[in-house]
PDB file of C-alpha atoms in Angstrom:
ATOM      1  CA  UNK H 275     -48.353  83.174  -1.693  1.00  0.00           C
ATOM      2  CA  UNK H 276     -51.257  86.145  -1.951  1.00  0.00           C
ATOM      3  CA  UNK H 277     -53.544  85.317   0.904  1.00  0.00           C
ATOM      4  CA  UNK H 278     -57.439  86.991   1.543  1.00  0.00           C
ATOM      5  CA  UNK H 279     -58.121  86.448   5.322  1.00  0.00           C
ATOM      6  CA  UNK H 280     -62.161  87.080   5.200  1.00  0.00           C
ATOM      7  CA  UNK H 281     -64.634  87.221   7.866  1.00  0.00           C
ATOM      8  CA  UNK H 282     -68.372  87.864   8.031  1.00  0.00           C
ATOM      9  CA  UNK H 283     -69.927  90.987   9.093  1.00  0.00           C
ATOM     10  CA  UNK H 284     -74.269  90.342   9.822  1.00  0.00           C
ATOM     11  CA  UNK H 285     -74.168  87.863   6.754  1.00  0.00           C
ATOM     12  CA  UNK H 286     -71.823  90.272   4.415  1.00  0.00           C
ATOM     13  CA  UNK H 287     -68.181  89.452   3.491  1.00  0.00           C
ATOM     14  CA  UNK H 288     -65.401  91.559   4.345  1.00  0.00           C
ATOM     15  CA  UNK H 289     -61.569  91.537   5.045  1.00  0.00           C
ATOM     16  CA  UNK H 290     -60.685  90.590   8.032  1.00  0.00           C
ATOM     17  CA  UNK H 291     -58.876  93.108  10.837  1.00  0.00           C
ATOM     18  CA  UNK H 292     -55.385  92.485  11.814  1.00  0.00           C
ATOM     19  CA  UNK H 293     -51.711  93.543  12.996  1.00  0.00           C
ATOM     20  CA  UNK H 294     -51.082  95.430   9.580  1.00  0.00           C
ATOM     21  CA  UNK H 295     -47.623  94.809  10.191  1.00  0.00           C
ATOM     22  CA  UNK H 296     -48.256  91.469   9.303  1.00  0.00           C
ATOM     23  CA  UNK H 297     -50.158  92.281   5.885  1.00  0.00           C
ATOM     24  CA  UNK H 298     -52.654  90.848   7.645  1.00  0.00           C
ATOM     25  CA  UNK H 299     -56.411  92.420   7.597  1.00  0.00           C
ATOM     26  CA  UNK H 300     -57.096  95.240   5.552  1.00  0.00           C
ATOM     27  CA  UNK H 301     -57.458  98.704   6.828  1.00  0.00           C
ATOM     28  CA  UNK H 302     -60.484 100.042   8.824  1.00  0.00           C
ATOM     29  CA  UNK H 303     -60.683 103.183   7.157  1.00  0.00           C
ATOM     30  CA  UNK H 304     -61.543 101.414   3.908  1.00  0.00           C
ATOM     31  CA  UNK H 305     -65.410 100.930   5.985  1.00  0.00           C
ATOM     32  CA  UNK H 306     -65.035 104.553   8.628  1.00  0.00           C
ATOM     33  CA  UNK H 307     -67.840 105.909   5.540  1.00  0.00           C
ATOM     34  CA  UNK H 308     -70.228 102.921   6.608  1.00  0.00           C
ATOM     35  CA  UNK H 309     -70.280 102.674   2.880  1.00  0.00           C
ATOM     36  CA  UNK H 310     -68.369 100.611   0.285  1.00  0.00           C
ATOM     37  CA  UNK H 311     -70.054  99.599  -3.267  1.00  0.00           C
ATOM     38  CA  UNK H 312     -70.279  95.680  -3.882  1.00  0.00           C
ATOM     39  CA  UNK H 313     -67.411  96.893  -7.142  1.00  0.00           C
ATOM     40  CA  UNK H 314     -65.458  99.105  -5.270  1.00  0.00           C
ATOM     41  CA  UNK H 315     -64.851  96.322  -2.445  1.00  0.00           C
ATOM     42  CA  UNK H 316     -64.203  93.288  -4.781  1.00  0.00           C
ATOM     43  CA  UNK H 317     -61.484  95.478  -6.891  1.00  0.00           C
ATOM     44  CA  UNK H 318     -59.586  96.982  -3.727  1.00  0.00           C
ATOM     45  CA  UNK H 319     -59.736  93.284  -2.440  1.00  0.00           C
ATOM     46  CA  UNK H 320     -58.090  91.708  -5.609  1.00  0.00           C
ATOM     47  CA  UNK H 321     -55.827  94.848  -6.356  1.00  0.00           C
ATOM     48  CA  UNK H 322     -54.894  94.294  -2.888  1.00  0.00           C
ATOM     49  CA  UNK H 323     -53.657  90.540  -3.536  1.00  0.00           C
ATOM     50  CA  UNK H 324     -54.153  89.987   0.206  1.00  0.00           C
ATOM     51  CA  UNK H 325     -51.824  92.676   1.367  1.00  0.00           C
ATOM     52  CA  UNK H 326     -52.256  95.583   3.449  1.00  0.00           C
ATOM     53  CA  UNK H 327     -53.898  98.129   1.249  1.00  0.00           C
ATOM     54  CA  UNK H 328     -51.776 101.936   1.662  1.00  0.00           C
ATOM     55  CA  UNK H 329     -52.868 104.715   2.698  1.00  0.00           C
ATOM     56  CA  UNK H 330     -52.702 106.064  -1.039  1.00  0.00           C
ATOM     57  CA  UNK H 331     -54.728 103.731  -2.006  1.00  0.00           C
ATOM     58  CA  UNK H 332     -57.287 104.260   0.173  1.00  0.00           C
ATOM     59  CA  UNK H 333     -57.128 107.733  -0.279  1.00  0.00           C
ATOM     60  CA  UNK H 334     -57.404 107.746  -3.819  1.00  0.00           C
ATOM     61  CA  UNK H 335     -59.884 105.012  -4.535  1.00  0.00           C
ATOM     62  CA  UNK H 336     -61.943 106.248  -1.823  1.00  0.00           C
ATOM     63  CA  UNK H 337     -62.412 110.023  -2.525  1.00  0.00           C
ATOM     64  CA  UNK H 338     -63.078 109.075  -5.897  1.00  0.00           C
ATOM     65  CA  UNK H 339     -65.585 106.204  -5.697  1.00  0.00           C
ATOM     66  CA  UNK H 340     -67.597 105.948  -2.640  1.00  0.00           C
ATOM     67  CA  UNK H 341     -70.718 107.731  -2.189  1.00  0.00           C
ATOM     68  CA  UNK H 342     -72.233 108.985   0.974  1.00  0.00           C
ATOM     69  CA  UNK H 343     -75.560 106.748   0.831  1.00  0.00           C
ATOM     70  CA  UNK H 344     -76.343 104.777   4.162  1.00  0.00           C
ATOM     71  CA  UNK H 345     -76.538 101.321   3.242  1.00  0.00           C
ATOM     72  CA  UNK H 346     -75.494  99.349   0.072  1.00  0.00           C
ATOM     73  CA  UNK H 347     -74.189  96.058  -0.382  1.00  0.00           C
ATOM     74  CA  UNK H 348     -70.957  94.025  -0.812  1.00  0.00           C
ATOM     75  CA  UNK H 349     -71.624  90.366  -2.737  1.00  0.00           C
ATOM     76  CA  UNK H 350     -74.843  91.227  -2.573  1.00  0.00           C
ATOM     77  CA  UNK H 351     -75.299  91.244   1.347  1.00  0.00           C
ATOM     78  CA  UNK H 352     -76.043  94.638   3.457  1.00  0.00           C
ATOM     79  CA  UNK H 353     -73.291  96.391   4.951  1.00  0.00           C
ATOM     80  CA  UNK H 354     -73.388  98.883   7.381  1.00  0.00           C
ATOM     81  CA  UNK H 355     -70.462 100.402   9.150  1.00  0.00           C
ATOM     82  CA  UNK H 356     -68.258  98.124  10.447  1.00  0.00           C
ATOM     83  CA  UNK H 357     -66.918 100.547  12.921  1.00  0.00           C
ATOM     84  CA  UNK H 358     -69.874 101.602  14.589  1.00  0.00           C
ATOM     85  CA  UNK H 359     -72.715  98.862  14.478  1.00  0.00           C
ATOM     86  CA  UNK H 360     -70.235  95.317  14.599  1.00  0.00           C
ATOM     87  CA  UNK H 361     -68.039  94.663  17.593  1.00  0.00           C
ATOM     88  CA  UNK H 362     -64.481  92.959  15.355  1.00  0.00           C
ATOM     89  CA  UNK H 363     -63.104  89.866  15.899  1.00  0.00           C
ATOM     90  CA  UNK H 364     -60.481  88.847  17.959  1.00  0.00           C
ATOM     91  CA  UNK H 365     -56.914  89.953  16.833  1.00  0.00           C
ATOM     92  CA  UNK H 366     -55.488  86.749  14.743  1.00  0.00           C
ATOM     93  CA  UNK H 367     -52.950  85.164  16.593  1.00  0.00           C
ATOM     94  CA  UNK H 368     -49.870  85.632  14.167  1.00  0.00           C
ATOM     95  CA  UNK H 369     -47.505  82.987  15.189  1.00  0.00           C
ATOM     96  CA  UNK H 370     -50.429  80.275  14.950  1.00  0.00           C
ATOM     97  CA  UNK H 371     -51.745  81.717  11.365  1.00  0.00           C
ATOM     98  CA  UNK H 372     -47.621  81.895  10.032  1.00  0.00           C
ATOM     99  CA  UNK H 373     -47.117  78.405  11.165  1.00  0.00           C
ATOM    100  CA  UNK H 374     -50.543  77.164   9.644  1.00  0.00           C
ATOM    101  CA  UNK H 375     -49.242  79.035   6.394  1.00  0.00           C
ATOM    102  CA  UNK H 376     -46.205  77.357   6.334  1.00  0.00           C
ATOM    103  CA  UNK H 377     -47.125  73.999   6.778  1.00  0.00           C
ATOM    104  CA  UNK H 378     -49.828  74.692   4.002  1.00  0.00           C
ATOM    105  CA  UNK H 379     -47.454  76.213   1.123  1.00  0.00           C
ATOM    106  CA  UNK H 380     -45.437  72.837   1.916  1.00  0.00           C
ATOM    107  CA  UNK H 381     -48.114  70.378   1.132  1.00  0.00           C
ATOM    108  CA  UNK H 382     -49.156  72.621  -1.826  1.00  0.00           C
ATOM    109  CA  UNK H 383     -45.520  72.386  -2.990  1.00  0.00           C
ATOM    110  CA  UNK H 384     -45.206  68.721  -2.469  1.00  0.00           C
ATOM    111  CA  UNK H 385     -48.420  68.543  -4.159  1.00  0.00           C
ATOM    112  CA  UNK H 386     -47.693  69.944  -7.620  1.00  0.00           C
ATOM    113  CA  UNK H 387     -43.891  68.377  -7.500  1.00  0.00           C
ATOM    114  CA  UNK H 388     -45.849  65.084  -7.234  1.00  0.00           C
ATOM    115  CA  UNK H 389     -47.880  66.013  -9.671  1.00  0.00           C
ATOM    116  CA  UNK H 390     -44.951  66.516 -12.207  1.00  0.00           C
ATOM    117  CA  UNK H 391     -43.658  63.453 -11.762  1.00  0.00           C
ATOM    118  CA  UNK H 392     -46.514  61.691 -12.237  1.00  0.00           C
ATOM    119  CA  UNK H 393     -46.877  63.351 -15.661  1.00  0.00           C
ATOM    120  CA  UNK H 394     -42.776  62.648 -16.240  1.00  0.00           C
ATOM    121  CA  UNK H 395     -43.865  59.191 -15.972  1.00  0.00           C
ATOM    122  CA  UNK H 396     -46.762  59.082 -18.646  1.00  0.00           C
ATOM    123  CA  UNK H 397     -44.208  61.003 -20.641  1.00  0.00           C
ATOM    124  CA  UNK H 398     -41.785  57.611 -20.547  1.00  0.00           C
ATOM    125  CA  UNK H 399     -44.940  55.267 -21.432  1.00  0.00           C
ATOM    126  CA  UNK H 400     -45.205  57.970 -24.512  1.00  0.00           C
ATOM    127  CA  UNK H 401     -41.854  57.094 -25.803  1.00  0.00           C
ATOM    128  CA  UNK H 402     -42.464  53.202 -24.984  1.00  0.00           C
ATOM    129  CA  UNK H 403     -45.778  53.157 -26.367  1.00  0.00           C
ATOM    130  CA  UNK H 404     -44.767  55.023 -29.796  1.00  0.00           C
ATOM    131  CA  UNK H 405     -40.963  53.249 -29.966  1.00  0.00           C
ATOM    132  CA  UNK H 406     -39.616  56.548 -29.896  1.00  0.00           C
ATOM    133  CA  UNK H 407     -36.592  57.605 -28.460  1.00  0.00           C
ATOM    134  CA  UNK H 408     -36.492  59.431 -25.125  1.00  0.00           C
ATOM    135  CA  UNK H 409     -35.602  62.578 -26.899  1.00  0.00           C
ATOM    136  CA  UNK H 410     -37.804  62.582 -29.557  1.00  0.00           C
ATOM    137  CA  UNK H 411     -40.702  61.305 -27.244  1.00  0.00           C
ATOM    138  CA  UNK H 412     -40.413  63.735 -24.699  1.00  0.00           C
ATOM    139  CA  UNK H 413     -40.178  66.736 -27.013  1.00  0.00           C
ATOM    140  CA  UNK H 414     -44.139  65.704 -28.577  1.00  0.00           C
ATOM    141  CA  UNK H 415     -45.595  64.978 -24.669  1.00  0.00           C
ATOM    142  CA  UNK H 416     -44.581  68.227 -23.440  1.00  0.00           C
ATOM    143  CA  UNK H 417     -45.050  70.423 -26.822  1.00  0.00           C
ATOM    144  CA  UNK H 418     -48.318  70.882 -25.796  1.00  0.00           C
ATOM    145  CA  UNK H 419     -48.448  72.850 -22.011  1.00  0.00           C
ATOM    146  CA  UNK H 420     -52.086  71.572 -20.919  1.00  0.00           C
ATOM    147  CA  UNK H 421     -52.700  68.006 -19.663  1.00  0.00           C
ATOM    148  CA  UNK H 422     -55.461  66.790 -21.300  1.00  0.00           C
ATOM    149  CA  UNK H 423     -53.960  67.296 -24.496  1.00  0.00           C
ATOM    150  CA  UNK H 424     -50.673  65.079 -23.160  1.00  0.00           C
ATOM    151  CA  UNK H 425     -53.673  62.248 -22.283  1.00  0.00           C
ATOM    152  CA  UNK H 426     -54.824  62.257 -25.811  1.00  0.00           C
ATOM    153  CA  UNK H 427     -51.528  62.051 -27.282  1.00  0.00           C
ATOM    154  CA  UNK H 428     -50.999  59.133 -25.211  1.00  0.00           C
ATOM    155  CA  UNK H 429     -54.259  57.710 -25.615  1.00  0.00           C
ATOM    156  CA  UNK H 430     -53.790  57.493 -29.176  1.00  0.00           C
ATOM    157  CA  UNK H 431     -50.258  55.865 -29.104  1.00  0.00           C
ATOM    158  CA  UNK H 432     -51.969  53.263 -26.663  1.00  0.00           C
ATOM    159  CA  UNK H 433     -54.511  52.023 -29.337  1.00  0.00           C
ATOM    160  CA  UNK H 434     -52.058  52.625 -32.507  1.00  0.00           C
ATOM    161  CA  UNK H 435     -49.074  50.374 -31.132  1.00  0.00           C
ATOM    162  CA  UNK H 436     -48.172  46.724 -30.300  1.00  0.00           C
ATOM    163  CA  UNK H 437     -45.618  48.054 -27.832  1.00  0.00           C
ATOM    164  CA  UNK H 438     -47.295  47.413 -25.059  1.00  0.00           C
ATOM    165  CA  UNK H 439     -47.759  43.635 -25.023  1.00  0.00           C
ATOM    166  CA  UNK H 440     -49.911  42.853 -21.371  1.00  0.00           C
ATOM    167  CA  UNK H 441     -49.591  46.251 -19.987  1.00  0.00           C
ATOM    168  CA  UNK H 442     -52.001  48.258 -22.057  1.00  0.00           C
ATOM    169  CA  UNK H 443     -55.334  47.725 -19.974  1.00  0.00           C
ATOM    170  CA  UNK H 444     -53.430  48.776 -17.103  1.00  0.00           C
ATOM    171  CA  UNK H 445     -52.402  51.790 -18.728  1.00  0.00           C
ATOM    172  CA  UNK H 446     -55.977  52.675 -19.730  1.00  0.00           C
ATOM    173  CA  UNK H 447     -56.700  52.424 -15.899  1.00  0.00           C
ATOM    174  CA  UNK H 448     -53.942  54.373 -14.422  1.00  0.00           C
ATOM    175  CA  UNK H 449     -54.933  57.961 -17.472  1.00  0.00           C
ATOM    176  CA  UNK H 450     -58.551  57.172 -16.410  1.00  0.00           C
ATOM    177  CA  UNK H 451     -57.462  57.832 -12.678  1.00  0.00           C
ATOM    178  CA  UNK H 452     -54.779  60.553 -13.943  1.00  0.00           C
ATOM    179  CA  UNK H 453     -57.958  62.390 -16.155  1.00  0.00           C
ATOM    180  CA  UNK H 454     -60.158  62.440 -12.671  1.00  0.00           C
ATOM    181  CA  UNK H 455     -57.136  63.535 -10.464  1.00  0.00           C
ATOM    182  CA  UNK H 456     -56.171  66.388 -13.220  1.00  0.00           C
ATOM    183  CA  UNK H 457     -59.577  68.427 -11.917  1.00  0.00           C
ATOM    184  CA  UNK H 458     -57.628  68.380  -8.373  1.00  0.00           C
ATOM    185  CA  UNK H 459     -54.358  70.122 -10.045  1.00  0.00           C
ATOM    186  CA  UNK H 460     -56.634  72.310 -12.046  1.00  0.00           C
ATOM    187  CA  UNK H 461     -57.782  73.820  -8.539  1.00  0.00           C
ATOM    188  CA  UNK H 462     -54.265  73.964  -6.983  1.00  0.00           C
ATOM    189  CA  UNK H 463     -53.061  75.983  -9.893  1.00  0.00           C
ATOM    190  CA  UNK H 464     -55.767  78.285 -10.721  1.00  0.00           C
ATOM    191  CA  UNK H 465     -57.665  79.278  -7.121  1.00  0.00           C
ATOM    192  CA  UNK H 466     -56.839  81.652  -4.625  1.00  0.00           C
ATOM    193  CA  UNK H 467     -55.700  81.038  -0.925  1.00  0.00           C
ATOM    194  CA  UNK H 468     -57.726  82.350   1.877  1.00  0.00           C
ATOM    195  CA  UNK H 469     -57.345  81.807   5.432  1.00  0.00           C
ATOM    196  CA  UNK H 470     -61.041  81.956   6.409  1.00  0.00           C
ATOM    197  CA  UNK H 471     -62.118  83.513  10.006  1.00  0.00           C
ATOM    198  CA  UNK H 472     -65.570  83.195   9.807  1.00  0.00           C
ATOM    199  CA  UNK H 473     -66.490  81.562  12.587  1.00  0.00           C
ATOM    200  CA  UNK H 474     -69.770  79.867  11.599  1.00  0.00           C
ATOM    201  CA  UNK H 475     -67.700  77.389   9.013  1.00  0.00           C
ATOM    202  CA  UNK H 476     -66.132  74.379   9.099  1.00  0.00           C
ATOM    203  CA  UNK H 477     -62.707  75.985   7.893  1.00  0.00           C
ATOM    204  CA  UNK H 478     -62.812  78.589  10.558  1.00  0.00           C
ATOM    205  CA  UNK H 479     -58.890  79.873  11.046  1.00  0.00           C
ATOM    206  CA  UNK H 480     -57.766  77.145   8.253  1.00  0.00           C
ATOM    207  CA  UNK H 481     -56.001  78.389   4.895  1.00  0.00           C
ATOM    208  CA  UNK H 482     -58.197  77.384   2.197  1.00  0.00           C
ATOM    209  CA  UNK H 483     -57.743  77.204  -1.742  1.00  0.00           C
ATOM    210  CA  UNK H 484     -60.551  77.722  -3.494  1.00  0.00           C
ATOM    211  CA  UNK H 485     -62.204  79.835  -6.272  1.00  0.00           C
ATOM    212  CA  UNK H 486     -61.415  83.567  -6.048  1.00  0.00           C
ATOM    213  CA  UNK H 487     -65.169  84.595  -6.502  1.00  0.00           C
ATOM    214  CA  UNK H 488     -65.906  83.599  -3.069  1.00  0.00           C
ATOM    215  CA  UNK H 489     -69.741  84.102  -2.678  1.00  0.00           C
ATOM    216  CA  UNK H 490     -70.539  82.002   0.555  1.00  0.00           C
ATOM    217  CA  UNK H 491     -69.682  80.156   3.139  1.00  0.00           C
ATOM    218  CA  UNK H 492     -69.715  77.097   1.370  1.00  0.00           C
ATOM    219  CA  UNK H 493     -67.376  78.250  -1.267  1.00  0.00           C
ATOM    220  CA  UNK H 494     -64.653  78.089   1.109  1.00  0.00           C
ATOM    221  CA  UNK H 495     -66.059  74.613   3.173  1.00  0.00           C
ATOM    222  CA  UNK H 496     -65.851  73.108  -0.236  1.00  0.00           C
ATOM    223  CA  UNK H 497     -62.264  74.261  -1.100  1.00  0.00           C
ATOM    224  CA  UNK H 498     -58.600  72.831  -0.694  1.00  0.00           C
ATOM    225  CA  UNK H 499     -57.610  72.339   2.665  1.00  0.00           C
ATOM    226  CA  UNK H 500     -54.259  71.987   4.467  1.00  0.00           C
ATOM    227  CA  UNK H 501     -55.670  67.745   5.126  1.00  0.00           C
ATOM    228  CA  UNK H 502     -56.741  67.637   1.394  1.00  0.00           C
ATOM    229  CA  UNK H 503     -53.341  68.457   0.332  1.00  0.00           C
ATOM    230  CA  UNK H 504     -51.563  65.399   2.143  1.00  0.00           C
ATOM    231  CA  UNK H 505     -53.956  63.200   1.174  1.00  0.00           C
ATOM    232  CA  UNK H 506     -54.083  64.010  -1.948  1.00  0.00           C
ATOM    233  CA  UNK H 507     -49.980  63.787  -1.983  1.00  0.00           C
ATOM    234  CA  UNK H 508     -50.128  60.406  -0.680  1.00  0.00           C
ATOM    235  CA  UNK H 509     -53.004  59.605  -3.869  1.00  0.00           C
ATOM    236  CA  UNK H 510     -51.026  61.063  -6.415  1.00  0.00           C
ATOM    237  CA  UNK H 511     -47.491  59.805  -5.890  1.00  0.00           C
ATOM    238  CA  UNK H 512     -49.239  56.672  -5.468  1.00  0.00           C
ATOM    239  CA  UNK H 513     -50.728  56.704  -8.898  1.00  0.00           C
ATOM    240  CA  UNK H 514     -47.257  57.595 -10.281  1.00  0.00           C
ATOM    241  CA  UNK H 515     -45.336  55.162  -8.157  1.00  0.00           C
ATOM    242  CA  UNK H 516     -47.403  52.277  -9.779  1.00  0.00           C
ATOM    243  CA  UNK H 517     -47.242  53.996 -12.942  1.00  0.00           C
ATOM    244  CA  UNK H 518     -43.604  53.498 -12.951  1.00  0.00           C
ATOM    245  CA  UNK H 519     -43.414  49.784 -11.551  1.00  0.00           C
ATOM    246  CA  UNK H 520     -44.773  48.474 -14.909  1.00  0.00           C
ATOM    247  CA  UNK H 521     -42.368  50.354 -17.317  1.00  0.00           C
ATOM    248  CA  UNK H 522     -40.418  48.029 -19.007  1.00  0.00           C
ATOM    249  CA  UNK H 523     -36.811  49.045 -17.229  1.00  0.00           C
ATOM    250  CA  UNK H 524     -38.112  49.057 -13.855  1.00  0.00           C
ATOM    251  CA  UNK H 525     -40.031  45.818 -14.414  1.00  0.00           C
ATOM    252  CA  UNK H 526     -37.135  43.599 -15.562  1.00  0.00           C
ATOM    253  CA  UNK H 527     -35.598  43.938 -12.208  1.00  0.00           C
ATOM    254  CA  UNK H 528     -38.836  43.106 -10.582  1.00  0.00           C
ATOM    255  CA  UNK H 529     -40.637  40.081 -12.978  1.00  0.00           C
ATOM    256  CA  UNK H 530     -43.119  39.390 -10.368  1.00  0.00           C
ATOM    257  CA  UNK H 531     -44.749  42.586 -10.704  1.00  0.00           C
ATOM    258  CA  UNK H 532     -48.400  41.816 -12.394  1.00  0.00           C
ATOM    259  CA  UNK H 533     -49.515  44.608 -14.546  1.00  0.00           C
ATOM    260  CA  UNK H 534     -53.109  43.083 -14.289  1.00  0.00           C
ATOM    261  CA  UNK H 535     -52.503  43.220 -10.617  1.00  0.00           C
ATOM    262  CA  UNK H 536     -51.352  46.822 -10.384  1.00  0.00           C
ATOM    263  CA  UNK H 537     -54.351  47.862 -12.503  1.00  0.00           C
ATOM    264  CA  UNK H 538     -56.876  46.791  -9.706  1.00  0.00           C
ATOM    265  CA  UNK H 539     -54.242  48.491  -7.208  1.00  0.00           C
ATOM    266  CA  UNK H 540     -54.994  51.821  -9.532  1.00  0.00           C
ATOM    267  CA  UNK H 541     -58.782  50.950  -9.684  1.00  0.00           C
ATOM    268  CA  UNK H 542     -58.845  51.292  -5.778  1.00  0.00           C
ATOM    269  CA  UNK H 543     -57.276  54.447  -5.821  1.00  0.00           C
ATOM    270  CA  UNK H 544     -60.280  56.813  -4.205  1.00  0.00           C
ATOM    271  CA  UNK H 545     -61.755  58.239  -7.081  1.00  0.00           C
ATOM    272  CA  UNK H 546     -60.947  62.051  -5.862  1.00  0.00           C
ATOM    273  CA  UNK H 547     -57.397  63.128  -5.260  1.00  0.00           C
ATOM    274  CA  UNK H 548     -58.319  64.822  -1.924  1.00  0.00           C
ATOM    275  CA  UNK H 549     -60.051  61.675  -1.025  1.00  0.00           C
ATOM    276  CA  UNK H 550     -59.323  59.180   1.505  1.00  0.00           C
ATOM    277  CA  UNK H 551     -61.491  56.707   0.630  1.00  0.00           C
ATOM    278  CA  UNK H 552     -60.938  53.717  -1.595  1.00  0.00           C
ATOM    279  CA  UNK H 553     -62.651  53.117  -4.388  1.00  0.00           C
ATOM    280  CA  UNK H 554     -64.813  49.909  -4.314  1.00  0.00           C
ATOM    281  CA  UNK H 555     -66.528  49.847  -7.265  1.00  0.00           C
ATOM    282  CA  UNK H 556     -66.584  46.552  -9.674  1.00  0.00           C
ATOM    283  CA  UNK H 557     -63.031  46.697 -11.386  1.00  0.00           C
ATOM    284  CA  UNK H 558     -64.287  46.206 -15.035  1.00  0.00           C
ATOM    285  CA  UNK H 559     -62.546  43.545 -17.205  1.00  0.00           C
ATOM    286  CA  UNK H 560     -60.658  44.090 -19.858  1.00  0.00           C
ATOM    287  CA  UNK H 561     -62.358  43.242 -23.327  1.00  0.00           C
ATOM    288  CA  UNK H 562     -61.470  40.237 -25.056  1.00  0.00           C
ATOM    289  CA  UNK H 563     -59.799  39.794 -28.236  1.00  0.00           C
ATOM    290  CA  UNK H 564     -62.431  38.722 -31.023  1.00  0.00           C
ATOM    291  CA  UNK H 565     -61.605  35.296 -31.908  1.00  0.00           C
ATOM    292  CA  UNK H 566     -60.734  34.367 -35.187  1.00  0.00           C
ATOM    293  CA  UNK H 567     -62.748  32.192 -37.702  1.00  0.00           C
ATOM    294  CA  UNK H 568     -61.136  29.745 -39.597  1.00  0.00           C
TER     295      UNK H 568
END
């Protein structure tokens, strides 16, 4: 997994030093001008992918692109030479970062597997909710590749069937939940892991996951952390595990099972994936059926 380690230079970002053995840090020579343009410093930092940048690189992008002006800015902060005006950081402790990255590429990987089985399960309801057969259900869930899209398709069979019988305000609840959690996947797939040394934060030496346009501080406070992960494992194969209870196969062997009682079991889910918290809100109740005149 690419990883940015970033720390802060008198209010400025920029990579942090390290044991380049380690693809840790970026090179020094990259700042030795006292000079690197806010675009020259973002692109060597992305082309980089984390990695130690070569010496070719350098070479290259520097002889071509910097200029020999005093002061300008990266993200919009001023930089002046690293080397001669700002003492560097400690040297990262490399046994202590490897085993933090470790342990957070494992919750990351629990954390999507979860996530797939949560959506293998809404794939089942699919076929149960449209009669289809598992073949034929599975194939239309997972034609489309986004999840929203798998929600709607299931959202639809939900209010065109009688398949459902008592289970299908408890269904309702558990893609309302699955919707809100979805913005937590979103974020593990798409952002960009950074193990943050700047000292002033309240990630300081954690790996973070968060956008890859880092512009402050509180770009990476706000991001995916190592504890977010786990609890947001523990949320999300909760949501599936009582997803599955209430299928029809796993239900016959367990008749006690109340969907209506599962469904305030989903409601108290915390509302956010990463979240710890259960939710208390008022559980609404399902609308009745209109009664019939006669």
């Amino acid at each position: 997994m690419p990883v940015q380690y970033l720390i802060q230079h008198q209010n400025c970002w920029a990579p942090a030093p390290g044991r380049e053995n380690h693809s840790v840090g970026r090179s020094r020579s990259l700042f030795r001008g006292g000079v690197v343009s806010s675009r020259l410093a973002i692109s060597l930092i992305r082309a980089s992918s984390g990695l130690k940048l070569t010496a070719s690189l350098l070479a290259a992008s520097l002889s071509a692109s910097l200029s020999c002006e005093p002061l300008t800015t990266v993200f919009g902060s001023p930089l002046r030479s690293v080397m001669s005006e700002n003492p560097l950081p400690p040297t990262i402790d490399i046994d202590a970062q490897l085993k933090a990255q470790n342990e957070f590429e494992a919750a990351f990987g629990r954390a999507m597997l979860q996530w797939a089985e949560l959506e293998n399960v809404l794939g089942l309801w699919f076929c149960v909710a449209t009669g289809m057969s598992e073949h034929m259900g599975r194939a239309i869930f997972y034609s489309t590749t986004s999840f929203r899209p798998k929600l709607d398709l299931l959202y639809a069979a939900i209010d065109a069937t009688d398949n459902l019988a008592d289970t299908k305000h408890f269904l309702k609840s558990v893609l309302s939940k699955s919707r809100k959690y979805s913005t937590f996947r979103n974020a593990m797939a798409h952002g960009h892991v950074h193990y943050n040394m700047i000292q002033e934060t309240a990630t300081y030496r954690q790996f973070v996951l968060s956008d890859g346009a880092i512009k402050s501080a509180e770009d990476l406070d706000g991001g995916i952390t190592y504890s977010k992960l786990i609890i947001a494992i523990s949320n999300i194969t909760d949501l599936a595990t009582l997803s599955l209870d209430i299928l029809p196969g796993p239900r016959q062997s367990r008749p006690e099972i109340s969907p209506e009682e599962h469904r305030l079991r989903v409601h108290r889910l915390p509302t956010e994936a990463w979240s710890d918290q259960p939710n208390l809100n008022h559980l609404p109740q399902p609308p009745r059926a209109p009664s019939v005149r006669t």
